[in-house]
Amino acid sequence: QVQLQQSGPGLLKPSQTLSLTCAISGDSVSSNSVVWGWIRQSPSRGLEWLGRTYYRSKWYNDYAESVKSRISINSDTFKNQFSLQLNSVTPEDTAVYYCARYGSVWSFDYWGQGTLVTVSS
Amino acid sequence: DIVMTQTPLSSPVTLGQPASISCRSSQSLVHSDGNTYLSWLQQRPGQPPRLLIYKISNRFSGVPDRFSGSGAGTDFTLKISRVEAEDVGVYYCMQATQLPLSFGGGTKVEIK
């Protein structure tokens, strides 16, 4: 059974960096048959895909244009986890952030529990 | 980018009665490999989304058979044959045919 456990701070000030980690159990971050992603949800923007990372002999990343200049998704094979960094946050980045696995069923089949991140001065 | 539009926004349903949700994409979701990567997810209050249906009509593991998906091209439908109390929540369609992945705005299913 795949489980994703998120961790990271929930309160940030404007201009700070959002850092969240998603620890994986029951699968490998370097599996060559799945993709790992970050999605956020807010009342104003709904569900918004932020980006993904995956391993196919080497690491690949794709990011949403809306955050491309500020985002980084990295993997740690030793700890079997992947992380999200979003720089220079503003109140518009306030949302619940989810990590998720895009699996062999070609959709997000497993999700983390979600982390509410609030950006406020 | 592909825009996903769901109707209705809200669907009050009597227990045991059917419910239907529509999802329309701004362009065809048929991938160059011939597959259509349209999924349906359910989100109960306070929970992360949960996968119900993938590739238009395939039920994910453990999903009751009262849930069914259909459609093609740009028009898709999720049906619940007989709504149960545990089906209350918001339902989203999602496309993974083209980056960026995108979601519909959601349809809230509630009991009358």
Short mmCIF file of C-alpha atoms in Angstrom, two decimals:
data_model
loop_
_atom_site.label_atom_id
_atom_site.label_comp_id
_atom_site.label_asym_id
_atom_site.label_seq_id
_atom_site.Cartn_x
_atom_site.Cartn_y
_atom_site.Cartn_z
CA GLN A 1 0.00 0.00 0.00
CA VAL A 2 1.47 3.33 -1.08
CA GLN A 3 1.44 6.11 1.49
CA LEU A 4 2.56 9.70 1.13
CA GLN A 5 3.35 11.69 4.28
CA GLN A 6 3.77 15.44 3.94
CA SER A 7 5.74 17.69 6.26
CA GLY A 8 6.69 21.34 6.37
CA PRO A 9 5.75 24.67 7.90
CA GLY A 10 2.26 26.03 7.54
CA LEU A 11 2.84 29.75 8.11
CA LEU A 12 5.10 31.96 6.05
CA LYS A 13 5.69 35.67 5.61
CA PRO A 14 5.68 37.29 2.17
CA SER A 15 8.98 36.86 0.27
CA GLN A 16 9.91 33.71 2.20
CA THR A 17 10.44 30.28 0.66
CA LEU A 18 7.84 27.54 0.94
CA SER A 19 9.43 24.13 1.53
CA LEU A 20 7.42 20.93 1.77
CA THR A 21 8.52 17.31 1.78
CA CYS A 22 6.61 14.20 0.75
CA ALA A 23 7.91 10.95 2.24
CA ILE A 24 7.02 7.82 0.27
CA SER A 25 6.32 4.36 1.63
CA GLY A 26 5.28 1.38 -0.45
CA ASP A 27 6.98 2.67 -3.61
CA SER A 28 10.26 4.19 -4.74
CA VAL A 29 10.81 7.80 -5.73
CA SER A 30 13.14 6.51 -8.45
CA SER A 31 10.63 4.05 -9.89
CA ASN A 32 10.68 4.25 -13.67
CA SER A 33 6.94 3.65 -14.00
CA VAL A 34 5.42 6.46 -11.96
CA VAL A 35 5.56 10.24 -11.67
CA TRP A 36 5.51 12.35 -8.51
CA GLY A 37 3.68 15.64 -8.42
CA TRP A 38 2.58 18.66 -6.41
CA ILE A 39 -0.90 20.15 -6.59
CA ARG A 40 -2.38 23.00 -4.60
CA GLN A 41 -5.96 23.97 -3.84
CA SER A 42 -7.41 27.33 -2.93
CA PRO A 43 -10.92 28.81 -3.09
CA SER A 44 -9.84 31.30 -5.74
CA ARG A 45 -7.84 28.97 -8.02
CA GLY A 46 -9.38 25.56 -7.34
CA LEU A 47 -7.10 22.57 -7.91
CA GLU A 48 -3.90 23.69 -9.61
CA TRP A 49 -1.15 21.40 -10.84
CA LEU A 50 2.25 22.86 -9.95
CA GLY A 51 4.77 20.41 -11.31
CA ARG A 52 6.20 16.91 -11.40
CA THR A 53 9.39 14.92 -11.17
CA TYR A 54 10.16 11.46 -12.48
CA TYR A 55 13.06 9.12 -13.18
CA ARG A 56 13.63 7.50 -16.56
CA SER A 57 17.35 6.67 -16.48
CA LYS A 58 17.79 10.30 -15.41
CA TRP A 59 15.64 12.83 -13.57
CA TYR A 60 13.09 14.98 -15.35
CA ASN A 61 10.99 17.89 -14.11
CA ASP A 62 8.06 19.82 -15.55
CA TYR A 63 6.53 22.94 -14.02
CA ALA A 64 3.41 25.03 -14.47
CA GLU A 65 4.08 28.31 -16.28
CA SER A 66 2.36 30.23 -13.49
CA VAL A 67 5.12 29.30 -11.01
CA LYS A 68 7.97 28.26 -13.30
CA SER A 69 10.29 31.09 -12.26
CA ARG A 70 9.87 30.32 -8.55
CA ILE A 71 9.49 26.54 -8.23
CA SER A 72 11.84 23.64 -7.75
CA ILE A 73 10.95 19.97 -7.22
CA ASN A 74 13.72 17.66 -6.08
CA SER A 75 14.06 14.03 -5.11
CA ASP A 76 16.08 12.32 -2.39
CA THR A 77 16.59 8.66 -3.21
CA PHE A 78 18.25 7.88 0.14
CA LYS A 79 15.30 9.17 2.13
CA ASN A 80 12.79 8.05 -0.56
CA GLN A 81 11.06 11.40 -0.70
CA PHE A 82 10.57 14.40 -2.92
CA SER A 83 10.21 18.03 -2.08
CA LEU A 84 8.67 21.29 -3.24
CA GLN A 85 10.31 24.68 -2.98
CA LEU A 86 8.45 27.82 -3.96
CA ASN A 87 10.39 31.07 -3.66
CA SER A 88 9.21 34.60 -2.96
CA VAL A 89 5.76 33.63 -1.76
CA THR A 90 2.90 36.12 -1.61
CA PRO A 91 -0.55 35.87 -0.01
CA GLU A 92 -1.78 34.47 -3.34
CA ASP A 93 0.24 31.33 -2.62
CA THR A 94 -1.96 30.59 0.39
CA ALA A 95 -3.46 27.17 -0.30
CA VAL A 96 -3.59 23.54 0.72
CA TYR A 97 -0.64 21.82 -0.92
CA TYR A 98 -0.79 18.14 -1.86
CA CYS A 99 1.80 15.70 -3.08
CA ALA A 100 0.52 12.85 -5.22
CA ARG A 101 1.63 9.86 -7.27
CA TYR A 102 0.73 9.67 -10.94
CA GLY A 103 0.70 5.95 -11.37
CA SER A 104 0.24 3.22 -13.93
CA VAL A 105 -3.47 4.01 -14.14
CA TRP A 106 -2.50 7.34 -15.73
CA SER A 107 -3.93 9.48 -12.98
CA PHE A 108 -3.24 10.62 -9.42
CA ASP A 109 -3.90 7.39 -7.53
CA TYR A 110 -2.33 8.23 -4.17
CA TRP A 111 -2.32 11.56 -2.35
CA GLY A 112 -0.66 13.05 0.68
CA GLN A 113 -2.79 14.33 3.51
CA GLY A 114 -2.40 17.97 2.47
CA THR A 115 -0.65 20.89 4.15
CA LEU A 116 -2.35 24.23 4.64
CA VAL A 117 0.20 26.92 3.90
CA THR A 118 -0.76 30.45 4.88
CA VAL A 119 1.24 33.44 3.68
CA SER A 120 0.66 36.48 5.85
CA SER A 121 2.64 39.35 7.28
CA ASP B 1 -3.77 25.20 -21.88
CA ILE B 2 -6.80 22.93 -21.71
CA VAL B 3 -9.72 24.35 -19.73
CA MET B 4 -12.06 21.91 -18.02
CA THR B 5 -15.64 23.06 -17.41
CA GLN B 6 -18.02 21.14 -15.16
CA THR B 7 -21.78 21.37 -14.82
CA PRO B 8 -23.71 21.71 -12.65
CA LEU B 9 -21.92 23.53 -9.85
CA SER B 10 -24.17 21.83 -7.33
CA SER B 11 -26.34 18.72 -7.47
CA PRO B 12 -28.86 18.13 -4.67
CA VAL B 13 -29.90 14.49 -4.84
CA THR B 14 -32.32 12.27 -2.94
CA LEU B 15 -30.73 9.21 -1.37
CA GLY B 16 -31.06 6.23 -3.68
CA GLN B 17 -31.58 8.40 -6.76
CA PRO B 18 -29.09 8.84 -9.60
CA ALA B 19 -26.75 11.76 -10.12
CA SER B 20 -24.93 12.90 -13.23
CA ILE B 21 -22.05 15.33 -13.67
CA SER B 22 -20.79 16.70 -16.98
CA CYS B 23 -17.30 17.79 -17.90
CA ARG B 24 -16.29 19.50 -21.10
CA SER B 25 -12.74 20.20 -22.25
CA SER B 26 -11.69 23.15 -24.40
CA GLN B 27 -9.98 20.77 -26.83
CA SER B 28 -9.96 17.07 -27.56
CA LEU B 29 -8.42 14.90 -24.86
CA VAL B 30 -7.38 12.17 -27.27
CA HIS B 31 -3.64 11.74 -26.86
CA SER B 32 -1.31 11.00 -29.78
CA ASP B 33 -1.03 7.46 -28.38
CA GLY B 34 -4.78 6.98 -28.87
CA ASN B 35 -5.70 7.07 -25.19
CA THR B 36 -7.91 9.67 -23.51
CA TYR B 37 -6.54 10.67 -20.12
CA LEU B 38 -9.69 11.88 -18.41
CA SER B 39 -10.16 11.06 -14.74
CA TRP B 40 -12.75 11.71 -12.07
CA LEU B 41 -11.87 12.38 -8.45
CA GLN B 42 -14.00 12.68 -5.33
CA GLN B 43 -13.15 14.97 -2.44
CA ARG B 44 -14.96 14.50 0.83
CA PRO B 45 -14.89 17.36 3.34
CA GLY B 46 -11.49 17.72 4.96
CA GLN B 47 -9.94 14.99 2.83
CA PRO B 48 -7.56 14.95 -0.13
CA PRO B 49 -9.05 14.06 -3.51
CA ARG B 50 -9.58 10.35 -4.17
CA LEU B 51 -9.34 8.74 -7.60
CA LEU B 52 -12.61 7.18 -8.79
CA ILE B 53 -12.32 6.76 -12.56
CA TYR B 54 -9.37 6.86 -14.95
CA LYS B 55 -9.16 6.87 -18.76
CA ILE B 56 -12.83 7.88 -19.07
CA SER B 57 -14.49 4.74 -17.75
CA ASN B 58 -12.14 2.57 -15.68
CA ARG B 59 -12.98 2.29 -11.99
CA PHE B 60 -9.99 2.52 -9.68
CA SER B 61 -9.41 -0.23 -7.13
CA GLY B 62 -12.07 -0.34 -4.42
CA VAL B 63 -14.47 2.08 -6.12
CA PRO B 64 -18.09 0.89 -5.94
CA ASP B 65 -19.72 -0.08 -9.21
CA ARG B 66 -22.45 2.53 -8.75
CA PHE B 67 -19.87 4.97 -10.16
CA SER B 68 -19.44 4.96 -13.93
CA GLY B 69 -17.78 7.19 -16.47
CA SER B 70 -18.41 7.72 -20.15
CA GLY B 71 -17.73 10.10 -23.00
CA ALA B 72 -15.25 10.83 -25.73
CA GLY B 73 -13.31 13.68 -27.30
CA THR B 74 -14.36 16.76 -25.35
CA ASP B 75 -17.50 15.63 -23.50
CA PHE B 76 -17.52 13.36 -20.49
CA THR B 77 -19.96 12.25 -17.81
CA LEU B 78 -19.74 10.77 -14.35
CA LYS B 79 -22.83 8.94 -13.14
CA ILE B 80 -23.74 7.66 -9.72
CA SER B 81 -26.51 5.10 -10.16
CA ARG B 82 -27.90 5.34 -6.62
CA VAL B 83 -26.51 8.05 -4.37
CA GLU B 84 -25.53 7.00 -0.86
CA ALA B 85 -24.80 9.26 2.11
CA GLU B 86 -21.04 8.60 1.80
CA ASP B 87 -21.07 10.04 -1.74
CA VAL B 88 -21.48 13.59 -0.43
CA GLY B 89 -18.56 15.73 -1.52
CA VAL B 90 -17.10 17.59 -4.47
CA TYR B 91 -16.32 15.80 -7.71
CA TYR B 92 -13.63 16.92 -10.13
CA CYS B 93 -12.72 15.92 -13.64
CA MET B 94 -9.06 16.10 -14.58
CA GLN B 95 -7.19 15.84 -17.86
CA ALA B 96 -3.67 14.45 -18.17
CA THR B 97 -3.49 14.38 -21.96
CA GLN B 98 -1.47 17.57 -22.16
CA LEU B 99 0.70 19.61 -19.81
CA PRO B 100 -0.18 21.51 -17.76
CA LEU B 101 -2.52 18.99 -16.17
CA SER B 102 -5.82 20.69 -15.38
CA PHE B 103 -8.92 20.18 -13.28
CA GLY B 104 -12.53 21.18 -13.56
CA GLY B 105 -13.99 23.61 -11.06
CA GLY B 106 -15.85 20.92 -9.17
CA THR B 107 -19.45 19.79 -8.66
CA LYS B 108 -20.81 19.56 -5.16
CA VAL B 109 -23.06 16.57 -4.54
CA GLU B 110 -25.31 16.98 -1.54
CA ILE B 111 -28.34 15.22 -0.15
CA LYS B 112 -31.72 16.91 -0.45
#
